[in-house]
PDB file of C-alpha atoms and ligand atoms in Angstrom:
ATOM      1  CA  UNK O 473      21.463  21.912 -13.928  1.00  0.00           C
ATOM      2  CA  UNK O 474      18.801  22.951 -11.251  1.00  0.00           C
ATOM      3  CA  UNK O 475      16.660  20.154  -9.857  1.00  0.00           C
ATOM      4  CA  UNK O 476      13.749  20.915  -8.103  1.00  0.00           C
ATOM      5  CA  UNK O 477      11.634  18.251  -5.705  1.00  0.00           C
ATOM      6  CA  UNK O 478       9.162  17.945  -8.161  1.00  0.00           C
ATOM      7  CA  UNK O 479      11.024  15.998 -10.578  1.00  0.00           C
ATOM      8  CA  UNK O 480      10.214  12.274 -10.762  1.00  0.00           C
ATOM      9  CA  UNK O 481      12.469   9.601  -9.994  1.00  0.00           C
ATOM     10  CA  UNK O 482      13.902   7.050 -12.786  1.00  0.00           C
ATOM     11  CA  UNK O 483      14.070   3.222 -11.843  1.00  0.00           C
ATOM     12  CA  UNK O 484      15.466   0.741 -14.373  1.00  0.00           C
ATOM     13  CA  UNK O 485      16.551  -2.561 -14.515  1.00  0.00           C
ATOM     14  CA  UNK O 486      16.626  -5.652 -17.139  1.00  0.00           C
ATOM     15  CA  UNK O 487      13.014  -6.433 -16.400  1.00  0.00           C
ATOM     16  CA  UNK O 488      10.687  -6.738 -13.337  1.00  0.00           C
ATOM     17  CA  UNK O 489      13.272  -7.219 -10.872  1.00  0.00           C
ATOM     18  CA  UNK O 490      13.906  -3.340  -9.995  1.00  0.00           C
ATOM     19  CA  UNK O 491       9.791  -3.404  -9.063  1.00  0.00           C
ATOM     20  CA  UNK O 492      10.818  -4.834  -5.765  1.00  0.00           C
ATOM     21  CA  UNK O 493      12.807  -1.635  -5.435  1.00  0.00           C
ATOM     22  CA  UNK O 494      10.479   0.517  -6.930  1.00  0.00           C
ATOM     23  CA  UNK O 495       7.635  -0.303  -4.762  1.00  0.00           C
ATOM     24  CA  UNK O 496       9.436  -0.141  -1.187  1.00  0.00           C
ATOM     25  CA  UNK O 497      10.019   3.217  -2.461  1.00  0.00           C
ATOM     26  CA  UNK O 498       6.202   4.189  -3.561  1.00  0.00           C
ATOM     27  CA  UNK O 499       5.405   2.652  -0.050  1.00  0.00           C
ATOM     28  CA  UNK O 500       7.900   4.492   1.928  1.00  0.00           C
ATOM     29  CA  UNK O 501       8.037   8.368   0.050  1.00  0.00           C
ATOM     30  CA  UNK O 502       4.327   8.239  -1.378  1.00  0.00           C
ATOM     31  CA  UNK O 503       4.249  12.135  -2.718  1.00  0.00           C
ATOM     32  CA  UNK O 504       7.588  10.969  -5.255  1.00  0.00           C
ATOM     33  CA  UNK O 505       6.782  10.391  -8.884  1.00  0.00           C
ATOM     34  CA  UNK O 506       8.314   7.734 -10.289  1.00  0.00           C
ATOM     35  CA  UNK O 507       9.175   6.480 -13.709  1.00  0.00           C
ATOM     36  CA  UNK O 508      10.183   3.230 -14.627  1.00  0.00           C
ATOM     37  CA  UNK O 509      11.812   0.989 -17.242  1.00  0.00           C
ATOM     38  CA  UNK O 510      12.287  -2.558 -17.488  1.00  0.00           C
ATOM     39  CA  UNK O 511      14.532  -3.390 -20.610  1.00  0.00           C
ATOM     40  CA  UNK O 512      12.855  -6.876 -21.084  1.00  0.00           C
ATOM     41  CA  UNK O 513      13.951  -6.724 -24.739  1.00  0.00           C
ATOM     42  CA  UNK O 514      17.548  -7.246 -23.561  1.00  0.00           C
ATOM     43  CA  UNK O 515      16.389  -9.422 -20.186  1.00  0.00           C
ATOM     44  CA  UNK O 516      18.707 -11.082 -18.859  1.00  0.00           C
ATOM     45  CA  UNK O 517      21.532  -8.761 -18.335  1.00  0.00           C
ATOM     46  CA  UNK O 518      23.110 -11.331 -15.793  1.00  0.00           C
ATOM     47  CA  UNK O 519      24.567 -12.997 -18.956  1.00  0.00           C
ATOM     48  CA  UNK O 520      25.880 -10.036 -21.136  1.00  0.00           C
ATOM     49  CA  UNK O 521      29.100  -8.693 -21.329  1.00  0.00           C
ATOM     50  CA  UNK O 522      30.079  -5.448 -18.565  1.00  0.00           C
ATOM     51  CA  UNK O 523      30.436  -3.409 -22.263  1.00  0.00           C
ATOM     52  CA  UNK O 524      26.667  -4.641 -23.648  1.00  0.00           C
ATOM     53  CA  UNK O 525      25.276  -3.394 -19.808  1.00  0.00           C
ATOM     54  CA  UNK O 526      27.367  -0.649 -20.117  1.00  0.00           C
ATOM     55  CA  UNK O 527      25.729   0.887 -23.572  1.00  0.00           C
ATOM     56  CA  UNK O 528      22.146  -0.363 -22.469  1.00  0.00           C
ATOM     57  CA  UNK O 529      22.352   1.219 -18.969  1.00  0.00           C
ATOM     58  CA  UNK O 530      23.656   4.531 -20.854  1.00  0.00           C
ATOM     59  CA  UNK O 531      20.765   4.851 -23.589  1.00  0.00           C
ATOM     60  CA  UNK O 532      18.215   4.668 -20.724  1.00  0.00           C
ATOM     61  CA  UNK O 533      19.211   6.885 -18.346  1.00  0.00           C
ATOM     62  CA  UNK O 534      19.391   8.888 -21.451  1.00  0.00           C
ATOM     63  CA  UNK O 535      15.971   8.684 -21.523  1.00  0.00           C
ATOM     64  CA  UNK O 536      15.451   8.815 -18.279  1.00  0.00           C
ATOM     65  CA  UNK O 537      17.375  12.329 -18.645  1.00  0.00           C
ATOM     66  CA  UNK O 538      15.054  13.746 -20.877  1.00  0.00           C
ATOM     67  CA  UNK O 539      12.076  12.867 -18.457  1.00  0.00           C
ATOM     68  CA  UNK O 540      13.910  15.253 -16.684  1.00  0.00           C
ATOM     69  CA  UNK O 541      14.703  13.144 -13.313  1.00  0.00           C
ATOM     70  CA  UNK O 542      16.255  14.258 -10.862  1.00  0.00           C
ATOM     71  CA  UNK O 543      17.754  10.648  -9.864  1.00  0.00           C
ATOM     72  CA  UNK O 544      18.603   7.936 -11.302  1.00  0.00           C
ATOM     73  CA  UNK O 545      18.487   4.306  -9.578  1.00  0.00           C
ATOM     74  CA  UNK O 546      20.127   1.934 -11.275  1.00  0.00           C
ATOM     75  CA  UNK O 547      17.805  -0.918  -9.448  1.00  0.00           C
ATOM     76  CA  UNK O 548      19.956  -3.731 -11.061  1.00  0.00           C
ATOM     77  CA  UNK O 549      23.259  -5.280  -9.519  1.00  0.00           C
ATOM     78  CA  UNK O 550      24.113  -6.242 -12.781  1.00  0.00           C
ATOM     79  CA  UNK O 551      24.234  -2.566 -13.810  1.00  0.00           C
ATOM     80  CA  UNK O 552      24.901  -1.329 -10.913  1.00  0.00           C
ATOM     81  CA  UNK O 553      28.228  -3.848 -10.983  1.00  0.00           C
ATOM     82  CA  UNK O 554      29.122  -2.803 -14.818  1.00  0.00           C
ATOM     83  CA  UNK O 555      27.711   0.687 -15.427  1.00  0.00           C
ATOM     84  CA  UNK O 556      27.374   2.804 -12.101  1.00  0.00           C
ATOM     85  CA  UNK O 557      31.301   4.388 -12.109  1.00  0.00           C
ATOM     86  CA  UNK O 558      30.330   5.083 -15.743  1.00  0.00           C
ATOM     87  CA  UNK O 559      27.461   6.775 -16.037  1.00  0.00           C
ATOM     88  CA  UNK O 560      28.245   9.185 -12.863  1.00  0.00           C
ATOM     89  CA  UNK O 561      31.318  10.231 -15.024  1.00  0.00           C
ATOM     90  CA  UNK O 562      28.916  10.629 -18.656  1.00  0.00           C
ATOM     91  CA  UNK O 563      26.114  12.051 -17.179  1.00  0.00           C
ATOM     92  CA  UNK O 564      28.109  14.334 -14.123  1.00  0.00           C
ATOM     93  CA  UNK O 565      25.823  16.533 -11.906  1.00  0.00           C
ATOM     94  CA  UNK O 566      22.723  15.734 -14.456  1.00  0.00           C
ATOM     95  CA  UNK O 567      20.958  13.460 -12.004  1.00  0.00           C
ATOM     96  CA  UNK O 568      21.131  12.023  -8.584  1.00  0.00           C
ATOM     97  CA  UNK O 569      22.344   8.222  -9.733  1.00  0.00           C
ATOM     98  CA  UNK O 570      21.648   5.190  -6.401  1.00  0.00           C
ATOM     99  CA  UNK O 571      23.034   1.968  -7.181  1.00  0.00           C
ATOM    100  CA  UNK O 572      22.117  -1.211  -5.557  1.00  0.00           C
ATOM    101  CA  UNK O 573      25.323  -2.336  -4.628  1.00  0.00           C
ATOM    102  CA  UNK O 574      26.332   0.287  -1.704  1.00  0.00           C
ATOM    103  CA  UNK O 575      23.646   0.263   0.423  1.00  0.00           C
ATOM    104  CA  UNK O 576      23.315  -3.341   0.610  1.00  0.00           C
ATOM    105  CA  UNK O 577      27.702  -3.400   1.969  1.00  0.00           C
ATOM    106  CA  UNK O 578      27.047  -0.775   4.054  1.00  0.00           C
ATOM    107  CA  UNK O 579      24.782  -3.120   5.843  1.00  0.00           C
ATOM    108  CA  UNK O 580      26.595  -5.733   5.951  1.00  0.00           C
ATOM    109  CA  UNK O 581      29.558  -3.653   7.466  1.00  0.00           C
ATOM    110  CA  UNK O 582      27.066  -2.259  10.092  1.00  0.00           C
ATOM    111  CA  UNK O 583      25.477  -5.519  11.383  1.00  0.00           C
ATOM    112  CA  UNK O 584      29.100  -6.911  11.834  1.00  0.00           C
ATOM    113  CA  UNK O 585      28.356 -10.131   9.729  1.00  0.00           C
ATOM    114  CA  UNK O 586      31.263 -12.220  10.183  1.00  0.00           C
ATOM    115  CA  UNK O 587      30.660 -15.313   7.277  1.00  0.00           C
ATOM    116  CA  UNK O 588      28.530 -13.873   4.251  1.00  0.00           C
ATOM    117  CA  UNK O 589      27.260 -15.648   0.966  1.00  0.00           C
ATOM    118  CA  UNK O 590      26.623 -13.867  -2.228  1.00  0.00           C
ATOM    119  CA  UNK O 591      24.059 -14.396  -4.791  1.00  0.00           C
ATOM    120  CA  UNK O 592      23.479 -12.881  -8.127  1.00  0.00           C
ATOM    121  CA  UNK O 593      23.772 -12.967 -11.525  1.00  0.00           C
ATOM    122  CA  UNK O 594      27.076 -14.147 -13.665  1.00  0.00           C
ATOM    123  CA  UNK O 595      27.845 -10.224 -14.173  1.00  0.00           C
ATOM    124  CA  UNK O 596      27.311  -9.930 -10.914  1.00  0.00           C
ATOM    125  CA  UNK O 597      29.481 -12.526  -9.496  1.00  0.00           C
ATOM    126  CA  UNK O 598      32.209 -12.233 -12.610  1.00  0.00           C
ATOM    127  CA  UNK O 599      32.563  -8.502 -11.322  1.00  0.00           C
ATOM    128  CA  UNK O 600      33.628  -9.084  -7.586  1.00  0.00           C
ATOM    129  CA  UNK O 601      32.148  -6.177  -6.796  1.00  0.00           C
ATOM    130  CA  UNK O 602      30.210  -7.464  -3.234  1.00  0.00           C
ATOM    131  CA  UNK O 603      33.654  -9.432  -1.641  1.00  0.00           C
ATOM    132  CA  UNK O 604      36.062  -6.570  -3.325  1.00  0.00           C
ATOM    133  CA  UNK O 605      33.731  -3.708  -1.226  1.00  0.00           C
ATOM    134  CA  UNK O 606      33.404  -5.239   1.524  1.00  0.00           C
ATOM    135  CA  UNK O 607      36.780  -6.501   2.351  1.00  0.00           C
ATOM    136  CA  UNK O 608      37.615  -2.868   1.349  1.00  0.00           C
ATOM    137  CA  UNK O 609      35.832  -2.237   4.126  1.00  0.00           C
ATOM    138  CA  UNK O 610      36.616  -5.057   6.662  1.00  0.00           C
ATOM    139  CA  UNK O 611      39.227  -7.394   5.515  1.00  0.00           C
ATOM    140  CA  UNK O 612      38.195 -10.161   8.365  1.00  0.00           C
ATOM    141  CA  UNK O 613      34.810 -10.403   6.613  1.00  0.00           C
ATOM    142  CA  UNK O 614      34.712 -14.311   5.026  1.00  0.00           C
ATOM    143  CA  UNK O 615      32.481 -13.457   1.627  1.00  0.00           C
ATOM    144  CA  UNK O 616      31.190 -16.966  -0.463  1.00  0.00           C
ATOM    145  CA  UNK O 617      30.073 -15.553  -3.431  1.00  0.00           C
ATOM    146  CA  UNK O 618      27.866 -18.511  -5.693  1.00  0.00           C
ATOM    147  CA  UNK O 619      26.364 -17.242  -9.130  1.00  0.00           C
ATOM    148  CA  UNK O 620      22.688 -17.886  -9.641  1.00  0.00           C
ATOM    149  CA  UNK O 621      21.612 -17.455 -13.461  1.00  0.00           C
ATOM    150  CA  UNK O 622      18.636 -19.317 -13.199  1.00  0.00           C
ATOM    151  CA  UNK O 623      16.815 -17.942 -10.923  1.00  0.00           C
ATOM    152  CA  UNK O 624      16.298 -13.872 -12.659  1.00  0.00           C
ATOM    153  CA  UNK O 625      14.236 -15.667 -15.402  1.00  0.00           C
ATOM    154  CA  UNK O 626      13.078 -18.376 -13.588  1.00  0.00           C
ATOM    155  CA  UNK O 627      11.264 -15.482 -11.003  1.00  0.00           C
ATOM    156  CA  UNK O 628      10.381 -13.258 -14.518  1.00  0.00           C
ATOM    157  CA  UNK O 629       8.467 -16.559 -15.768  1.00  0.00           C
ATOM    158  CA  UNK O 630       6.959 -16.188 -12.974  1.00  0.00           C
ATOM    159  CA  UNK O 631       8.460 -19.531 -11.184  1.00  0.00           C
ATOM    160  CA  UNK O 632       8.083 -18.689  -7.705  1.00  0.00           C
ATOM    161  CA  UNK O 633       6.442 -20.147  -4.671  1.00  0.00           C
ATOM    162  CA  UNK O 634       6.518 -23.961  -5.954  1.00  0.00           C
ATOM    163  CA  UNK O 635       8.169 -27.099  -6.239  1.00  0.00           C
ATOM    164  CA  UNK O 636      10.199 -25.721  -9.798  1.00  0.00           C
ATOM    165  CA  UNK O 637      11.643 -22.907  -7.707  1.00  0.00           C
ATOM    166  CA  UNK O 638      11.968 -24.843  -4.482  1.00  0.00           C
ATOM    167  CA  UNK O 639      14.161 -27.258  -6.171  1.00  0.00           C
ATOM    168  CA  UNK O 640      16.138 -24.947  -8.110  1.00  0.00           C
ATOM    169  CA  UNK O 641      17.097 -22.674  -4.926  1.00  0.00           C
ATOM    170  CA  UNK O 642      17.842 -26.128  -2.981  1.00  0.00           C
ATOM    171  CA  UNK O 643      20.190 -27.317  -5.701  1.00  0.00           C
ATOM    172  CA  UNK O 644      21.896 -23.468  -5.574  1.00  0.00           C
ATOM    173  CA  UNK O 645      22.319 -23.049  -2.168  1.00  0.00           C
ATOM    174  CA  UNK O 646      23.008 -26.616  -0.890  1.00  0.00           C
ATOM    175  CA  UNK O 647      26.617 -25.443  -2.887  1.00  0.00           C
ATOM    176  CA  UNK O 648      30.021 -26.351  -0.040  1.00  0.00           C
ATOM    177  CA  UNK O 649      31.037 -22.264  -0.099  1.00  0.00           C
ATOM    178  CA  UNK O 650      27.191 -21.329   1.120  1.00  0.00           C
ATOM    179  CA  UNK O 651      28.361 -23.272   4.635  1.00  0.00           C
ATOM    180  CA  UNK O 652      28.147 -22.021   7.534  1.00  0.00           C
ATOM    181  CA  UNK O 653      27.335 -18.110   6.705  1.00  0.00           C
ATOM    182  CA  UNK O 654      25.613 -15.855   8.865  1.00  0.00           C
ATOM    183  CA  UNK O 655      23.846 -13.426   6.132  1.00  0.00           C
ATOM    184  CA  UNK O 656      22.927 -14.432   2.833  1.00  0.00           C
ATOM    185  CA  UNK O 657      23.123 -11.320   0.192  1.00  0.00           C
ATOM    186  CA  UNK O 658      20.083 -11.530  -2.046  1.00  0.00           C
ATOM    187  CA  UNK O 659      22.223  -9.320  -4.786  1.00  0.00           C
ATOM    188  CA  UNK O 660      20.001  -9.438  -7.148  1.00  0.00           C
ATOM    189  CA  UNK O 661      16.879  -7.108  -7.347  1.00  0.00           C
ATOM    190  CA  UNK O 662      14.246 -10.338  -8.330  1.00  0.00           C
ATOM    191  CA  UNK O 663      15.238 -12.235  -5.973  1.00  0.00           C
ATOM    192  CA  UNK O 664      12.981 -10.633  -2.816  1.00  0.00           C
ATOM    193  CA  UNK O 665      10.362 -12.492  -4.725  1.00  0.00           C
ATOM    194  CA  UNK O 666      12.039 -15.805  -3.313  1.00  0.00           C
ATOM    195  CA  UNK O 667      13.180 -14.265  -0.198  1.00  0.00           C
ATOM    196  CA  UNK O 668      10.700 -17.073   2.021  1.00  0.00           C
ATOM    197  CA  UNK O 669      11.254 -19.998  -0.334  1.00  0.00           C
ATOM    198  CA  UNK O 670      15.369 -19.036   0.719  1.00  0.00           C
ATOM    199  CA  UNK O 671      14.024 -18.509   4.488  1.00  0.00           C
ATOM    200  CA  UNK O 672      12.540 -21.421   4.984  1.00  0.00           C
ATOM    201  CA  UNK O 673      15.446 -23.081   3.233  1.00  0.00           C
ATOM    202  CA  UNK O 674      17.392 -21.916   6.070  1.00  0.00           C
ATOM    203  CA  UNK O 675      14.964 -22.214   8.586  1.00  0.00           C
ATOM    204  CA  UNK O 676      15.387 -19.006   9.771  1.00  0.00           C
ATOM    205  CA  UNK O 677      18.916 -19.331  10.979  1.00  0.00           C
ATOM    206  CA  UNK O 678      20.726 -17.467   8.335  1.00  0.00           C
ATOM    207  CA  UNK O 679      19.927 -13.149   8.093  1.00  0.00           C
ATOM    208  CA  UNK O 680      18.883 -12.622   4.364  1.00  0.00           C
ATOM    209  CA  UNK O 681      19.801  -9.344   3.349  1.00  0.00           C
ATOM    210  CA  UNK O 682      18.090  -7.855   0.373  1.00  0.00           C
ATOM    211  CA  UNK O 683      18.611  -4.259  -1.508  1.00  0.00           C
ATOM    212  CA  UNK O 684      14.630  -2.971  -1.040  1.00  0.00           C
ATOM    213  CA  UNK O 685      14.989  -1.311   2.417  1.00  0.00           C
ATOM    214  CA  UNK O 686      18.394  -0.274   2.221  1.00  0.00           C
ATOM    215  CA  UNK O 687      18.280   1.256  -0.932  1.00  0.00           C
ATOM    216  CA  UNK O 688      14.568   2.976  -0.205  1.00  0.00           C
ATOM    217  CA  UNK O 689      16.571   4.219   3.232  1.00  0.00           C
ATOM    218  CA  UNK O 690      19.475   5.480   0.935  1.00  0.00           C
ATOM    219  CA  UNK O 691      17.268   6.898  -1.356  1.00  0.00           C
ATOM    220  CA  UNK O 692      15.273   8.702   1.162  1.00  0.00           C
ATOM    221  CA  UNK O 693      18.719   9.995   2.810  1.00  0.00           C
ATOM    222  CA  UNK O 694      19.887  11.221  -0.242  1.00  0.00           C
ATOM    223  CA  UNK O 695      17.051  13.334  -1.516  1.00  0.00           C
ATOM    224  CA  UNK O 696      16.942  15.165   2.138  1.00  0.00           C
ATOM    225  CA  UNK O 697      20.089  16.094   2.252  1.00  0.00           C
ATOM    226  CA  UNK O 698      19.489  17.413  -1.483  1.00  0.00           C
ATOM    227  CA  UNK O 699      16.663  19.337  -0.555  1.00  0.00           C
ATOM    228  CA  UNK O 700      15.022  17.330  -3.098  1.00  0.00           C
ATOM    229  CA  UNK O 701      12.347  15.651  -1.163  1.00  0.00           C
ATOM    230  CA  UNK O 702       8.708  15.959  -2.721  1.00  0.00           C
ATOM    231  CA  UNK O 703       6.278  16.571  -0.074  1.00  0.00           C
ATOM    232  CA  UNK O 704       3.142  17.203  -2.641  1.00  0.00           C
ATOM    233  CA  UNK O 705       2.789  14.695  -5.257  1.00  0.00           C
ATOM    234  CA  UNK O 706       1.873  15.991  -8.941  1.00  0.00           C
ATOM    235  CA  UNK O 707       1.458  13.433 -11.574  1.00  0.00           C
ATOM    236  CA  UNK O 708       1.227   9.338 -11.928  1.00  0.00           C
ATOM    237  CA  UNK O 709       3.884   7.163 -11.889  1.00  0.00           C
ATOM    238  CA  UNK O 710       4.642   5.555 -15.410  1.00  0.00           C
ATOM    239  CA  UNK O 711       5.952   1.652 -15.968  1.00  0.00           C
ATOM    240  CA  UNK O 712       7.676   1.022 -19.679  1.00  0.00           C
ATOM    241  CA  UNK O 713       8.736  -1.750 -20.663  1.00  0.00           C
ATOM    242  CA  UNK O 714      11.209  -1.929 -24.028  1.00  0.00           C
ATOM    243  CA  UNK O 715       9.301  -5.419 -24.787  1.00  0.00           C
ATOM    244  CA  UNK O 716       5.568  -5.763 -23.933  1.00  0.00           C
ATOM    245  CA  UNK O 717       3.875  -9.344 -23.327  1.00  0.00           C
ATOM    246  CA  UNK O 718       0.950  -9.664 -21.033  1.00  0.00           C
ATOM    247  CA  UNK O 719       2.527 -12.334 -19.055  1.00  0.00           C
ATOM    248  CA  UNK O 720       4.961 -10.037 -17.963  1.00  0.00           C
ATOM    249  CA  UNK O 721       2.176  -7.559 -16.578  1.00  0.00           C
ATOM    250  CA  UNK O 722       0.329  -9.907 -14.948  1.00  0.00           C
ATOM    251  CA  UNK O 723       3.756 -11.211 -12.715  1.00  0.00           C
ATOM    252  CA  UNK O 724       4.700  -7.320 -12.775  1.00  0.00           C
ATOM    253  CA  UNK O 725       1.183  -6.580 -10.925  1.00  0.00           C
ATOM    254  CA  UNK O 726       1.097  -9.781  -8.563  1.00  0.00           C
ATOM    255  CA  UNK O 727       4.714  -7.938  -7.574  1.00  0.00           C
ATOM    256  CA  UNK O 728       4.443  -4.570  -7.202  1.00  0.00           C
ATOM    257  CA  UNK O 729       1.195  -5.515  -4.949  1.00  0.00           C
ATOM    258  CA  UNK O 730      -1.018  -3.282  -7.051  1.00  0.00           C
ATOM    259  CA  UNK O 731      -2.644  -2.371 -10.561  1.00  0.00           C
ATOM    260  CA  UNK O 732      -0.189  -1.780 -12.627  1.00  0.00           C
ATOM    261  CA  UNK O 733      -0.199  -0.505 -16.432  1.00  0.00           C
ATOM    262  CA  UNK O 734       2.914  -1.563 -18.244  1.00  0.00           C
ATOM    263  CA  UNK O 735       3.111   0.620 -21.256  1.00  0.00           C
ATOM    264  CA  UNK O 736       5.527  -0.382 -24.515  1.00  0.00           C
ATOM    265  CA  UNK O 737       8.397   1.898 -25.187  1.00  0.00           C
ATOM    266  CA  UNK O 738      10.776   1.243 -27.803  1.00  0.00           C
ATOM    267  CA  UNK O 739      13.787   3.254 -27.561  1.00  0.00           C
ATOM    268  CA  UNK O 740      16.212   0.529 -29.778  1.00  0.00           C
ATOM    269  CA  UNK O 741      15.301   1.791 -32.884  1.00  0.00           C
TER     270      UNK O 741
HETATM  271  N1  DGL E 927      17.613  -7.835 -11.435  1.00  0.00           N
HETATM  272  C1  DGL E 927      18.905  -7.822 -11.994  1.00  0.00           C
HETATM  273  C2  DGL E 927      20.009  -7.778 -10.984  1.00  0.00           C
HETATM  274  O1  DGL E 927      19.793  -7.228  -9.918  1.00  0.00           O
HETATM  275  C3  DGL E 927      19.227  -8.537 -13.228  1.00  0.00           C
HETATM  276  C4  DGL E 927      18.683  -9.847 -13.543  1.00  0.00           C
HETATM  277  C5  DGL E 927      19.098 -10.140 -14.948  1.00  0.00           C
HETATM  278  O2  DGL E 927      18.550  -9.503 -15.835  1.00  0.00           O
HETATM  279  O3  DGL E 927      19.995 -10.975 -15.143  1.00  0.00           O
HETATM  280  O4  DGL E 927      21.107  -8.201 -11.222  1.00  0.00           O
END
């Protein structure tokens, strides 16, 4: 199938976690199009099975398909974890697909961490998919990894920047196997949200790693070498969500940094 630069770029995740991602990309390649979709019907994915992530993460980049991207980032470790092997073998040489998971080891590999904690999701976690990489990589690599399955809807609620949240991340990371790291993986796309709250947990003497730059450098790698970089925007970007409530805007806008217009889309029935 030809792809041309023009095409927009498809974003999902379970919800308004993949935003973080989104927007370091709108900031950083400004003339790309992008269309998004947060699946808050089926929010959180963190706790479904790898097969239930598997057939969500296939009907949307279905969709996604037939919005004619030319990529596909898969801005959720959960997915990424369960359904990114999968969906480059369905949907082969349709779209570009970017999952959250490389570019985030890759970075770890380069900045020679030596002690690294992981936190995510159950799926996440329950997958290996962070300490099996990177020891793949660098066996002498010590990698702590600590699920987290509060904090996605705790952040989505929008429990953030308070004493709720600052209690919850104490309780998480205060856990013996966080000792003594060096980087911190935020492996899970809401968490940039809490990025200070962890900071000043740490006082600034762990590295927190999180996917937004890496994957927006990825991305931007990627689509040069394609020849698929746009260099002349045409059209809006577009934000669906599969359930609509207006407390979800109003944490998707405070977010993304800007006005944003979540529009309904059900494709479940
Ligand atoms: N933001 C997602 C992730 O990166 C998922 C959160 C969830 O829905 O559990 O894993």
């Amino acid at each position: 199938m030809l792809k041309n630069p023009h095409q927009p770029i498809g974003i999902f995740d379970s919800g308004i976690g993949g935003l973080t991602v989104a927007n370091a990309i709108h900031h950083f390649l400004p003339n790309e199009r992008l269309i998004y979709f947060g699946d808050t019907v089926h929010l959180p994915y963190g706790d479904k099975s790898a097969d239930a992530i598997r057939y969500y993460s296939l009907r949307i980049s279905k969709f996604l398909l037939e919005q004619d991207c030319k990529m596909i980032i898969i801005a959720c470790n959960s997915a990424s974890s369960a359904a990114y092997d999968m969906l480059l073998d369905f949907f082969e040489g349709k779209a570009l697909f970017v999952n959250v998971v490389d570019p985030l080891v890759n970075a770890v590999i380069s900045q020679a961490y030596k002690n690294v904690g992981v936190i995510a999701t159950k799926a996440t976690i329950n997958s290996s998919i962070y300490k099996n990489k990177i020891k793949s990589l660098n066996q002498k690599v010590k990698v702590n990894q600590v699920a987290t399955p509060l904090l996605a809807p705790m952040i989505e609620e929008g429990f953030y920047s308070g004493n709720i949240s600052k209690s919850v991340i104490e309780n998480y990371l205060s856990h013996p196997d966080l000792k003594n790291i060096d980087a911190l993986l935020l492996a899970c796309t809401h968490y940039p949200l809490i990025r200070n709250e962890i900071n000043e947990y740490y006082s600034g003497q762990v590295a927190i790693l999180d996917s937004t730059d890496v994957v927006r450098d990825e991305v931007k790698r990627i689509l040069t070498e394609e020849g698929l970089l746009c260099e002349n925007r045409i059209g809006h970007d577009a934000f669906y969500v599969s359930d609509y409530t207006s407390s979800f805007e109003e944490t998707a806008k405070n977010f993304y940094g800007e006005d944003l217009k979540l529009e309904a889309l059900q494709i479940w029935t």
